[in-house]
Amino acid sequence: MTLAVLFAGPFAWLVLAALKTKAEWVSIPTKILPETPQWGNFVQAFTEINFPAYLGNSLFLSFMFATIVTFSSAAVGFGFARLRGRGKRPLFVLVLATMMLPQILTLIPTYVLFARMGLVNTYWPWVMWALGASPFFVFLFRQFFAAIPAELEEAAIIDGCGYGRIFLQIFLPLSRPVLLTSFLLSFTWTWGDYIAPALFLDPDQTTLSVAIAAFYLDPHGNPDATVQAAAAAMYVVPVLVIFLFGQRYFIRGVVSSGVKG
C-alpha cells in the first residue's frame, strides 16, 4: 500500500497542477490544492494544438514498433533456444552485453547514418530498430523457449514440421504471456520517448511527448505550465489503462521467462 501511494503521488501532483490557475502555480508558498479546479485547462490542452493528430502519431509509432520488435525478438530468442550452431553461446553473450551500452551513446551516430540514407523525418528508423530486435526481449524469449520440453519439438519434427512452422504454430502461441510483456514494455518505451522523435521527426510528424514539451506557450513565448500539466495527465492515461488490463499477463510473462537458465 505504501509503495502504491509513492508511485501514485507524482501522478496525483500532476493532476493537481493541471487544475490550478497560473497564479496558484507560481505562488509562494506552494498551494497543494487549487481553490477552484480549472477544468478548462484540459479543454485548452486539447484544443490549443492538434492533440488528436499528435496522439495518433504516438499511437501509430508505438504500436508499430512494439509489434515488429516483439516478433523479431521472439524469432531471435527461438533461434538461440532451440537451434544448434557453432558459436551460439558466445553470440548470445554478445547480444546480452549490448544491454550495457546506453542508447544515448549511439543516438548521434545513428542519426548521421539515417540522415545519409534519407530516412530522417520518416518512421523508418523505428522500423529498422525494431527489426534489429531488443536484447532484453531476446533474453526473455530465449529463457521461455528453452524451458519448453524437447519432446514437443521432436514430435513436430517427426510430423514433418520445419523450424519455421514449429516457431509460428507451436512455440509462438505458447509464449502469449511473454509476447504481451514484450509488447507492453516496448509500447511504453516508445510512447514515453522524447529524444528520438525530437531528433528524427519534423513538427508535423512528431509524437505527443514532443508536442507537449514544445508547443504549449503563453503569449510571451514561455511554457504554459498548467496547460502542459493537463496535457501530460491525458498523455499518461493510455499507458495506465494498458497496464491495468495487462498487468496479470505482464507478471506471468516475467515469471515464466525465468523458469530455466
Coordinates of C-alpha atoms in Angstrom, one line a residue, residues 21-225:
T21 CA -4.6 28.7 -12.1
K22 CA -1.3 30.2 -13.3
A23 CA -1.2 32.4 -10.2
E24 CA -1.6 29.4 -7.9
W25 CA 1.1 27.5 -9.9
V26 CA 3.8 30.2 -9.2
S27 CA 2.5 31.2 -5.7
I28 CA 5.0 31.1 -2.7
P29 CA 4.4 29.2 -0.5
T30 CA 3.1 26.5 -2.8
K31 CA -0.6 25.7 -2.7
I32 CA -1.2 22.0 -2.8
L33 CA -4.9 22.1 -3.6
P34 CA -6.5 24.6 -6.1
E35 CA -9.2 26.9 -4.7
T36 CA -11.3 26.4 -7.8
P37 CA -10.4 23.5 -10.1
Q38 CA -9.6 24.8 -13.6
W39 CA -11.1 22.0 -15.7
G40 CA -10.8 24.4 -18.7
N41 CA -7.0 23.7 -18.7
F42 CA -7.8 20.2 -20.1
V43 CA -10.1 21.7 -22.8
Q44 CA -7.4 24.2 -23.7
A45 CA -4.7 21.5 -23.8
F46 CA -6.9 19.5 -26.2
T47 CA -7.7 22.4 -28.5
E48 CA -4.6 24.7 -28.4
I49 CA -2.7 22.2 -30.5
N50 CA -3.8 19.4 -32.9
F51 CA -3.9 17.0 -30.0
P52 CA -5.7 14.1 -31.8
A53 CA -3.1 14.2 -34.7
Y54 CA -0.1 14.0 -32.3
L55 CA -1.9 11.4 -30.3
G56 CA -2.4 9.4 -33.5
N57 CA 1.3 9.7 -34.3
S58 CA 2.3 8.4 -30.9
L59 CA -0.2 5.5 -31.1
F60 CA 0.9 4.5 -34.6
L61 CA 4.6 4.7 -33.9
S62 CA 4.3 2.9 -30.5
F63 CA 2.1 0.2 -31.8
M64 CA 4.2 -0.4 -35.0
F65 CA 7.4 -0.5 -33.1
A66 CA 6.0 -2.8 -30.3
T67 CA 4.6 -5.2 -32.9
I68 CA 7.7 -5.5 -35.0
V69 CA 10.2 -5.7 -32.2
T70 CA 8.1 -8.3 -30.3
F71 CA 8.0 -10.6 -33.4
S72 CA 11.7 -10.1 -34.3
S73 CA 12.9 -10.7 -30.7
A74 CA 10.7 -13.8 -30.5
A75 CA 12.3 -15.2 -33.6
V76 CA 15.9 -14.5 -32.4
G77 CA 15.1 -15.9 -29.0
F78 CA 13.7 -19.0 -30.6
G79 CA 16.9 -19.4 -32.6
F80 CA 19.1 -19.1 -29.5
A81 CA 16.9 -21.5 -27.5
R82 CA 16.2 -24.3 -30.0
L83 CA 18.6 -24.2 -33.0
R84 CA 22.1 -25.6 -33.0
G85 CA 25.1 -23.9 -34.4
R86 CA 28.7 -23.1 -33.8
G87 CA 29.4 -20.0 -31.7
K88 CA 25.8 -19.7 -30.5
R89 CA 26.7 -19.2 -26.8
P90 CA 29.3 -16.5 -27.4
L91 CA 27.0 -14.7 -29.8
F92 CA 24.2 -14.8 -27.1
V93 CA 26.6 -13.4 -24.6
L94 CA 27.5 -10.6 -27.1
V95 CA 23.8 -9.8 -27.5
L96 CA 23.4 -9.6 -23.7
A97 CA 26.5 -7.4 -23.5
T98 CA 24.9 -4.8 -25.7
M99 CA 22.3 -4.1 -23.0
M100 CA 25.1 -2.4 -21.0
L101 CA 25.6 0.2 -23.8
P102 CA 23.5 3.3 -23.1
Q103 CA 21.2 4.0 -26.1
I104 CA 22.0 7.7 -25.8
L105 CA 25.6 7.0 -26.9
T106 CA 24.5 5.6 -30.2
L107 CA 21.8 8.1 -31.0
I108 CA 24.0 10.7 -32.8
P109 CA 25.9 8.1 -35.0
T110 CA 22.5 6.6 -35.7
Y111 CA 21.1 9.9 -36.7
V112 CA 24.1 10.6 -39.1
L113 CA 23.6 7.1 -40.6
F114 CA 19.9 7.6 -41.2
A115 CA 20.4 11.1 -42.5
R116 CA 22.8 9.8 -45.2
M117 CA 20.2 7.2 -46.1
G118 CA 17.5 9.9 -46.4
L119 CA 15.3 8.4 -43.6
V120 CA 15.1 11.4 -41.3
N121 CA 11.6 12.8 -40.9
T122 CA 10.2 9.3 -41.6
Y123 CA 9.2 6.4 -39.3
W124 CA 11.7 4.1 -41.0
P125 CA 14.3 4.4 -38.2
W126 CA 11.8 2.9 -35.8
V127 CA 11.1 0.1 -38.2
M128 CA 14.8 -0.7 -38.6
W129 CA 15.4 -0.5 -34.9
A130 CA 12.5 -2.9 -34.3
L131 CA 13.7 -5.4 -37.0
G132 CA 17.1 -5.5 -35.2
A133 CA 15.2 -6.9 -32.1
S134 CA 15.8 -6.0 -28.5
P135 CA 18.5 -7.8 -26.4
F136 CA 16.3 -7.7 -23.3
F137 CA 13.3 -9.3 -25.1
V138 CA 15.6 -11.8 -26.9
F139 CA 16.7 -12.9 -23.4
L140 CA 13.1 -13.2 -22.2
F141 CA 12.0 -15.3 -25.2
R142 CA 15.1 -17.4 -25.1
Q143 CA 14.5 -18.2 -21.4
F144 CA 10.9 -19.1 -22.1
F145 CA 11.5 -21.2 -25.2
A146 CA 14.4 -23.1 -23.5
A147 CA 12.0 -24.2 -20.8
I148 CA 9.6 -25.9 -23.2
P149 CA 10.1 -29.7 -23.3
A150 CA 12.2 -31.0 -26.1
E151 CA 9.6 -33.8 -26.7
L152 CA 7.2 -31.2 -28.2
E153 CA 9.7 -30.1 -30.7
E154 CA 10.7 -33.7 -31.6
A155 CA 7.1 -34.7 -32.1
A156 CA 6.6 -31.8 -34.5
I157 CA 9.7 -32.7 -36.5
I158 CA 8.5 -36.3 -36.8
D159 CA 5.2 -35.0 -38.2
G160 CA 7.2 -33.2 -40.9
C161 CA 7.3 -29.6 -39.5
G162 CA 10.2 -27.4 -40.2
Y163 CA 11.6 -25.0 -37.6
G164 CA 9.7 -22.1 -39.2
R165 CA 6.4 -23.8 -38.7
I166 CA 7.3 -25.0 -35.3
F167 CA 8.1 -21.4 -34.3
L168 CA 4.9 -19.9 -35.8
Q169 CA 2.4 -22.6 -34.9
I170 CA 3.6 -24.1 -31.7
F171 CA 6.1 -22.0 -29.8
L172 CA 4.7 -18.6 -30.6
P173 CA 1.2 -19.4 -29.4
L174 CA 2.6 -20.9 -26.2
S175 CA 4.5 -17.7 -25.4
R176 CA 1.5 -15.4 -25.1
P177 CA 2.5 -14.1 -21.6
V178 CA 6.0 -13.2 -22.9
L179 CA 4.5 -11.7 -26.1
L180 CA 2.3 -9.4 -24.1
T181 CA 5.1 -8.5 -21.8
S182 CA 7.4 -7.6 -24.7
F183 CA 4.6 -5.6 -26.4
L184 CA 3.7 -3.7 -23.2
L185 CA 7.2 -2.7 -22.4
S186 CA 8.2 -1.7 -25.9
F187 CA 4.9 0.2 -26.4
T188 CA 5.5 2.2 -23.2
W189 CA 9.2 2.8 -24.1
T190 CA 8.3 4.3 -27.4
W191 CA 5.3 6.1 -26.1
G192 CA 7.4 7.8 -23.4
D193 CA 10.4 8.6 -25.6
Y194 CA 11.1 12.2 -26.2
I195 CA 14.7 12.4 -27.6
A196 CA 14.4 10.2 -30.7
P197 CA 11.2 11.8 -32.0
A198 CA 12.5 15.3 -31.3
L199 CA 15.7 14.4 -33.2
F200 CA 14.3 12.4 -36.1
L201 CA 10.9 13.9 -36.9
D202 CA 9.6 17.2 -38.1
P203 CA 6.9 19.1 -36.1
D204 CA 4.0 17.7 -38.2
Q205 CA 5.1 14.0 -37.8
T206 CA 6.3 14.2 -34.2
T207 CA 4.8 12.5 -31.2
L208 CA 2.6 13.8 -28.4
S209 CA 5.6 13.8 -25.9
V210 CA 7.4 16.4 -28.1
A211 CA 4.3 18.4 -28.8
I212 CA 3.5 18.7 -25.0
A213 CA 7.1 19.9 -24.3
A214 CA 7.4 22.4 -27.1
F215 CA 4.0 23.7 -28.3
Y216 CA 2.2 25.0 -25.2
L217 CA 3.3 28.6 -24.9
D218 CA 1.8 31.7 -23.4
P219 CA 1.6 35.0 -25.3
H220 CA 5.1 35.8 -24.2
G221 CA 6.6 32.6 -25.6
N222 CA 7.1 31.0 -22.2
P223 CA 5.9 27.4 -21.4
D224 CA 2.3 27.4 -20.2
A225 CA 2.9 25.1 -17.2

